[in-house]
Short mmCIF file of C-alpha atoms and ligand atoms in Angstrom, two decimals:
data_model
loop_
_atom_site.label_atom_id
_atom_site.label_comp_id
_atom_site.label_asym_id
_atom_site.label_seq_id
_atom_site.Cartn_x
_atom_site.Cartn_y
_atom_site.Cartn_z
CA MET A 65 -47.01 -38.71 21.11
CA LYS A 66 -43.56 -40.04 21.70
CA PHE A 67 -41.49 -38.33 19.19
CA SER A 68 -37.91 -38.17 20.31
CA GLY A 69 -35.83 -39.29 17.30
CA ARG A 70 -32.54 -37.97 16.36
CA ASN A 71 -34.10 -35.91 13.74
CA GLN A 72 -35.25 -33.44 16.40
CA THR A 73 -31.82 -32.06 16.87
CA GLU A 74 -29.65 -32.96 13.87
CA GLY A 75 -29.32 -31.64 10.34
CA GLU A 76 -30.05 -28.53 8.38
CA VAL A 77 -33.61 -27.20 8.51
CA VAL A 78 -34.93 -25.59 5.42
CA ARG A 79 -38.39 -24.13 5.66
CA GLY A 80 -39.13 -26.66 8.40
CA PHE A 81 -37.82 -29.64 6.41
CA ARG A 82 -35.03 -31.44 8.30
CA LEU A 83 -32.39 -32.70 5.94
CA LEU A 84 -30.21 -35.34 7.55
CA ARG A 85 -27.28 -35.43 5.17
CA GLY A 86 -25.53 -38.75 4.65
CA TRP A 87 -27.77 -40.70 7.17
CA LEU A 88 -27.00 -43.87 5.28
CA ASP A 89 -23.52 -44.75 4.33
CA ALA A 90 -22.65 -46.63 1.07
CA ASP A 91 -22.95 -50.04 2.57
CA GLU A 92 -26.44 -49.26 4.24
CA GLN A 93 -27.60 -47.85 0.93
CA ALA A 94 -26.60 -51.04 -0.95
CA ALA A 95 -28.22 -53.14 1.77
CA ILE A 96 -31.55 -51.27 1.52
CA LEU A 97 -31.38 -51.54 -2.27
CA ALA A 98 -30.93 -55.25 -2.00
CA ASP A 99 -33.86 -55.50 0.51
CA LEU A 100 -35.97 -53.77 -2.15
CA ARG A 101 -35.31 -56.27 -4.92
CA PRO A 102 -37.80 -59.01 -3.80
CA VAL A 103 -40.19 -56.22 -3.02
CA LEU A 104 -40.09 -54.99 -6.67
CA VAL A 105 -40.50 -58.55 -7.86
CA ALA A 106 -43.56 -59.04 -5.77
CA ALA A 107 -44.98 -55.55 -6.48
CA PRO A 108 -43.49 -54.28 -9.84
CA PHE A 109 -43.26 -50.56 -10.63
CA GLN A 110 -46.19 -49.06 -12.50
CA ARG A 111 -46.52 -45.90 -14.21
CA PRO A 112 -49.48 -44.21 -12.69
CA VAL A 113 -51.70 -41.64 -14.40
CA THR A 114 -52.95 -38.47 -12.70
CA PRO A 115 -56.74 -38.19 -12.11
CA GLY A 116 -56.69 -36.04 -15.31
CA GLY A 117 -55.22 -39.06 -17.20
CA LYS A 118 -51.73 -37.70 -17.70
CA PRO A 119 -48.95 -40.50 -17.25
CA MET A 120 -46.52 -39.52 -14.49
CA SER A 121 -42.89 -39.50 -15.36
CA VAL A 122 -42.06 -41.25 -12.04
CA ARG A 123 -42.68 -45.08 -11.73
CA MET A 124 -44.24 -46.12 -8.49
CA THR A 125 -44.91 -49.01 -6.25
CA SER A 126 -45.31 -49.57 -2.44
CA ALA A 127 -44.60 -51.86 0.39
CA GLY A 128 -46.61 -52.06 3.60
CA ARG A 129 -50.13 -52.50 4.77
CA LEU A 130 -51.29 -49.75 2.29
CA GLY A 131 -49.80 -48.58 -1.01
CA TRP A 132 -50.38 -45.11 -2.52
CA ILE A 133 -51.87 -45.13 -5.96
CA SER A 134 -53.12 -42.65 -8.51
CA ASP A 135 -55.41 -43.30 -11.49
CA ARG A 136 -58.42 -41.77 -13.19
CA ARG A 137 -60.44 -42.36 -9.96
CA GLY A 138 -58.05 -40.09 -7.87
CA TYR A 139 -55.09 -40.35 -5.44
CA ARG A 140 -55.55 -42.75 -2.55
CA TYR A 141 -54.27 -45.54 -0.44
CA ALA A 142 -55.20 -49.12 -1.52
CA ALA A 143 -54.67 -52.44 0.27
CA LEU A 144 -53.66 -54.07 -3.11
CA HIS A 145 -51.17 -53.57 -5.97
CA PRO A 146 -53.00 -52.81 -9.14
CA SER A 147 -52.23 -56.38 -10.11
CA GLY A 148 -54.57 -57.55 -7.36
CA THR A 149 -51.97 -58.84 -4.84
CA PRO A 150 -51.22 -57.45 -1.40
CA TRP A 151 -48.21 -55.13 -1.06
CA PRO A 152 -45.05 -56.86 0.34
CA PRO A 153 -44.13 -56.10 3.84
CA ILE A 154 -41.72 -53.06 4.47
CA PRO A 155 -38.23 -54.56 4.89
CA PRO A 156 -37.12 -54.59 8.50
CA ARG A 157 -33.99 -52.57 7.85
CA ILE A 158 -36.31 -49.66 6.48
CA LEU A 159 -38.54 -49.92 9.57
CA ALA A 160 -35.39 -49.67 11.72
CA LEU A 161 -34.40 -46.49 9.97
CA TRP A 162 -37.94 -45.12 10.62
CA ARG A 163 -37.54 -45.85 14.36
CA ASP A 164 -34.08 -44.42 14.50
CA VAL A 165 -35.13 -41.27 12.80
CA THR A 166 -38.42 -40.67 14.57
CA GLY A 167 -38.06 -42.47 17.94
CA LEU A 168 -41.65 -43.73 17.30
CA GLU A 169 -42.83 -47.20 18.32
CA ARG A 170 -45.73 -46.82 15.69
CA ALA A 171 -44.63 -48.26 12.33
CA PRO A 172 -45.42 -46.54 9.23
CA ASP A 173 -48.25 -48.11 7.06
CA CYS A 174 -46.85 -47.34 3.76
CA CYS A 175 -43.49 -47.26 2.14
CA LEU A 176 -44.05 -45.51 -1.21
CA ILE A 177 -41.31 -46.53 -3.71
CA ASN A 178 -40.61 -43.89 -6.48
CA HIS A 179 -38.23 -44.54 -9.37
CA TYR A 180 -36.91 -41.57 -11.22
CA ALA A 181 -35.19 -41.97 -14.55
CA ALA A 182 -32.98 -38.92 -15.75
CA GLY A 183 -35.93 -37.01 -17.20
CA ALA A 184 -38.44 -37.72 -14.48
CA ARG A 185 -39.83 -35.09 -12.15
CA MET A 186 -42.49 -34.62 -9.39
CA GLY A 187 -44.64 -31.66 -9.57
CA LEU A 188 -45.19 -29.43 -6.44
CA HIS A 189 -47.59 -31.21 -4.16
CA GLN A 190 -48.73 -31.79 -0.54
CA ASP A 191 -48.72 -35.29 1.08
CA ARG A 192 -52.36 -35.05 2.23
CA ASP A 193 -54.09 -38.35 1.48
CA GLU A 194 -53.28 -39.65 5.03
CA GLY A 195 -55.88 -39.60 7.89
CA ASP A 196 -53.45 -38.26 10.61
CA PHE A 197 -50.96 -35.56 9.99
CA SER A 198 -49.44 -35.60 13.45
CA PHE A 199 -46.95 -38.16 12.38
CA PRO A 200 -43.84 -37.26 10.37
CA VAL A 201 -43.13 -38.26 6.81
CA VAL A 202 -39.68 -39.75 6.29
CA SER A 203 -38.15 -39.65 2.81
CA ILE A 204 -35.01 -41.67 1.84
CA SER A 205 -32.91 -40.85 -1.24
CA LEU A 206 -31.06 -43.48 -3.04
CA GLY A 207 -28.99 -43.22 -6.35
CA ALA A 208 -28.88 -40.08 -8.54
CA GLU A 209 -29.01 -36.52 -7.15
CA ALA A 210 -32.34 -34.76 -7.11
CA LEU A 211 -33.29 -31.10 -6.98
CA PHE A 212 -35.77 -31.05 -4.13
CA ARG A 213 -38.07 -27.91 -3.87
CA MET A 214 -39.47 -26.98 -0.55
CA GLY A 215 -42.29 -24.50 0.27
CA GLY A 216 -44.81 -23.64 2.88
CA THR A 217 -48.27 -24.78 3.62
CA GLU A 218 -49.76 -22.40 1.16
CA ARG A 219 -48.91 -22.98 -2.46
CA SER A 220 -48.26 -19.26 -2.95
CA GLU A 221 -45.46 -19.22 -0.48
CA GLY A 222 -41.98 -18.85 -1.81
CA THR A 223 -39.74 -22.03 -2.17
CA GLU A 224 -36.13 -23.01 -1.58
CA SER A 225 -34.31 -25.91 -3.23
CA ARG A 226 -31.51 -28.21 -2.30
CA TRP A 227 -29.89 -31.12 -4.13
CA LEU A 228 -30.43 -34.40 -2.39
CA HIS A 229 -27.81 -37.05 -2.48
CA SER A 230 -27.88 -40.81 -2.10
CA GLY A 231 -28.14 -41.61 1.61
CA ASP A 232 -29.75 -38.36 2.47
CA VAL A 233 -32.96 -38.56 4.63
CA VAL A 234 -35.62 -35.75 4.80
CA VAL A 235 -38.14 -35.44 7.65
CA MET A 236 -41.30 -33.54 7.23
CA HIS A 237 -43.01 -32.92 10.52
CA GLY A 238 -44.85 -30.06 12.45
CA PRO A 239 -45.60 -27.27 10.00
CA ALA A 240 -43.57 -28.95 7.25
CA ARG A 241 -45.72 -32.04 7.35
CA LEU A 242 -48.34 -30.31 5.00
CA ALA A 243 -45.77 -28.11 3.20
CA TRP A 244 -45.61 -27.98 -0.67
CA HIS A 245 -42.63 -29.94 -2.10
CA GLY A 246 -41.49 -31.50 -5.37
CA VAL A 247 -38.69 -32.75 -7.39
CA ASP A 248 -37.55 -30.47 -10.42
CA ARG A 249 -34.76 -32.33 -11.79
CA ILE A 250 -32.65 -35.57 -11.56
CA ARG A 251 -28.89 -35.48 -12.35
CA GLY A 252 -28.94 -38.85 -14.25
CA GLY A 253 -25.87 -40.91 -13.79
CA SER A 254 -24.53 -38.81 -10.80
CA SER A 255 -24.48 -42.08 -8.65
CA THR A 256 -23.65 -45.60 -9.53
CA LEU A 257 -25.88 -47.06 -6.77
CA LEU A 258 -28.68 -48.03 -9.30
CA SER A 259 -27.47 -49.86 -12.39
CA ASP A 260 -29.62 -47.70 -14.58
CA GLY A 261 -28.15 -44.44 -13.21
CA GLY A 262 -31.53 -43.32 -11.90
CA ARG A 263 -32.98 -42.56 -8.45
CA ILE A 264 -35.19 -44.27 -5.96
CA ASN A 265 -37.01 -42.32 -3.23
CA LEU A 266 -38.74 -44.06 -0.33
CA THR A 267 -41.42 -42.28 1.47
CA LEU A 268 -42.54 -43.69 4.90
CA ARG A 269 -46.02 -42.68 6.14
CA VAL A 270 -48.47 -43.37 8.93
CA VAL A 271 -51.72 -43.42 6.92
CA THR A 272 -54.36 -44.15 9.69
CA SER A 273 -54.35 -43.04 13.28
CA ALA A 274 -55.67 -46.37 14.48
C1 LIG B 505 -42.51 -37.12 -3.00
O1 LIG B 505 -42.55 -36.12 -2.29
O2 LIG B 505 -43.42 -38.00 -3.15
C2 LIG B 505 -41.08 -37.58 -3.33
C3 LIG B 505 -39.97 -36.76 -2.79
C4 LIG B 505 -38.69 -37.26 -3.43
O3 LIG B 505 -38.62 -37.92 -4.42
O4 LIG B 505 -37.54 -36.78 -2.77
FE1 LIG B 506 -44.55 -35.88 -1.33
#
């Protein structure tokens, strides 16, 4: 597979996760946020429940051919927003970032959009609902700082944490593609990018190998 993006050589590597600090400058962050506004009108944030019925603290929606959802039936990709409409397309600027970071011609199928208010967190998990793990996962941080925990492919392995800042990009590829990770804490108000002082994380994923 062609995979020759700048992410191969740049940034700090923590447990196989490549941290591209300040990949987006302030203007680029604001431009991506502006691109997201119509997406969030077409596909409003939802508060998903876990398969066990527990409401998540993170609000979610998606752009792209497929969106990631969670409800009592489980975690999965779906072609429609829970309201029954197709997900809006991934904004071109976000697709350009994917190409720049990964060097891949193949576009991601899903841009998961997570919104964290000050008290929100994301438990330790693996991204494993996709049909092909050979592609990288690219994650973009916008807004408030987040304490990101990174582990190994076994849940029992030790973890290391780093604060992610607005404009940082994280690449999970190779052994880190299936590594456990999560967000323990948000420093609410640590960025003024989002008017509510919260954080948006975008996760770009190839879902099917076709
Ligand atoms: C995720 O793993 O789904 C989100 C990671 C993040 O918010 O930085
Ligand atoms: Fe994840």
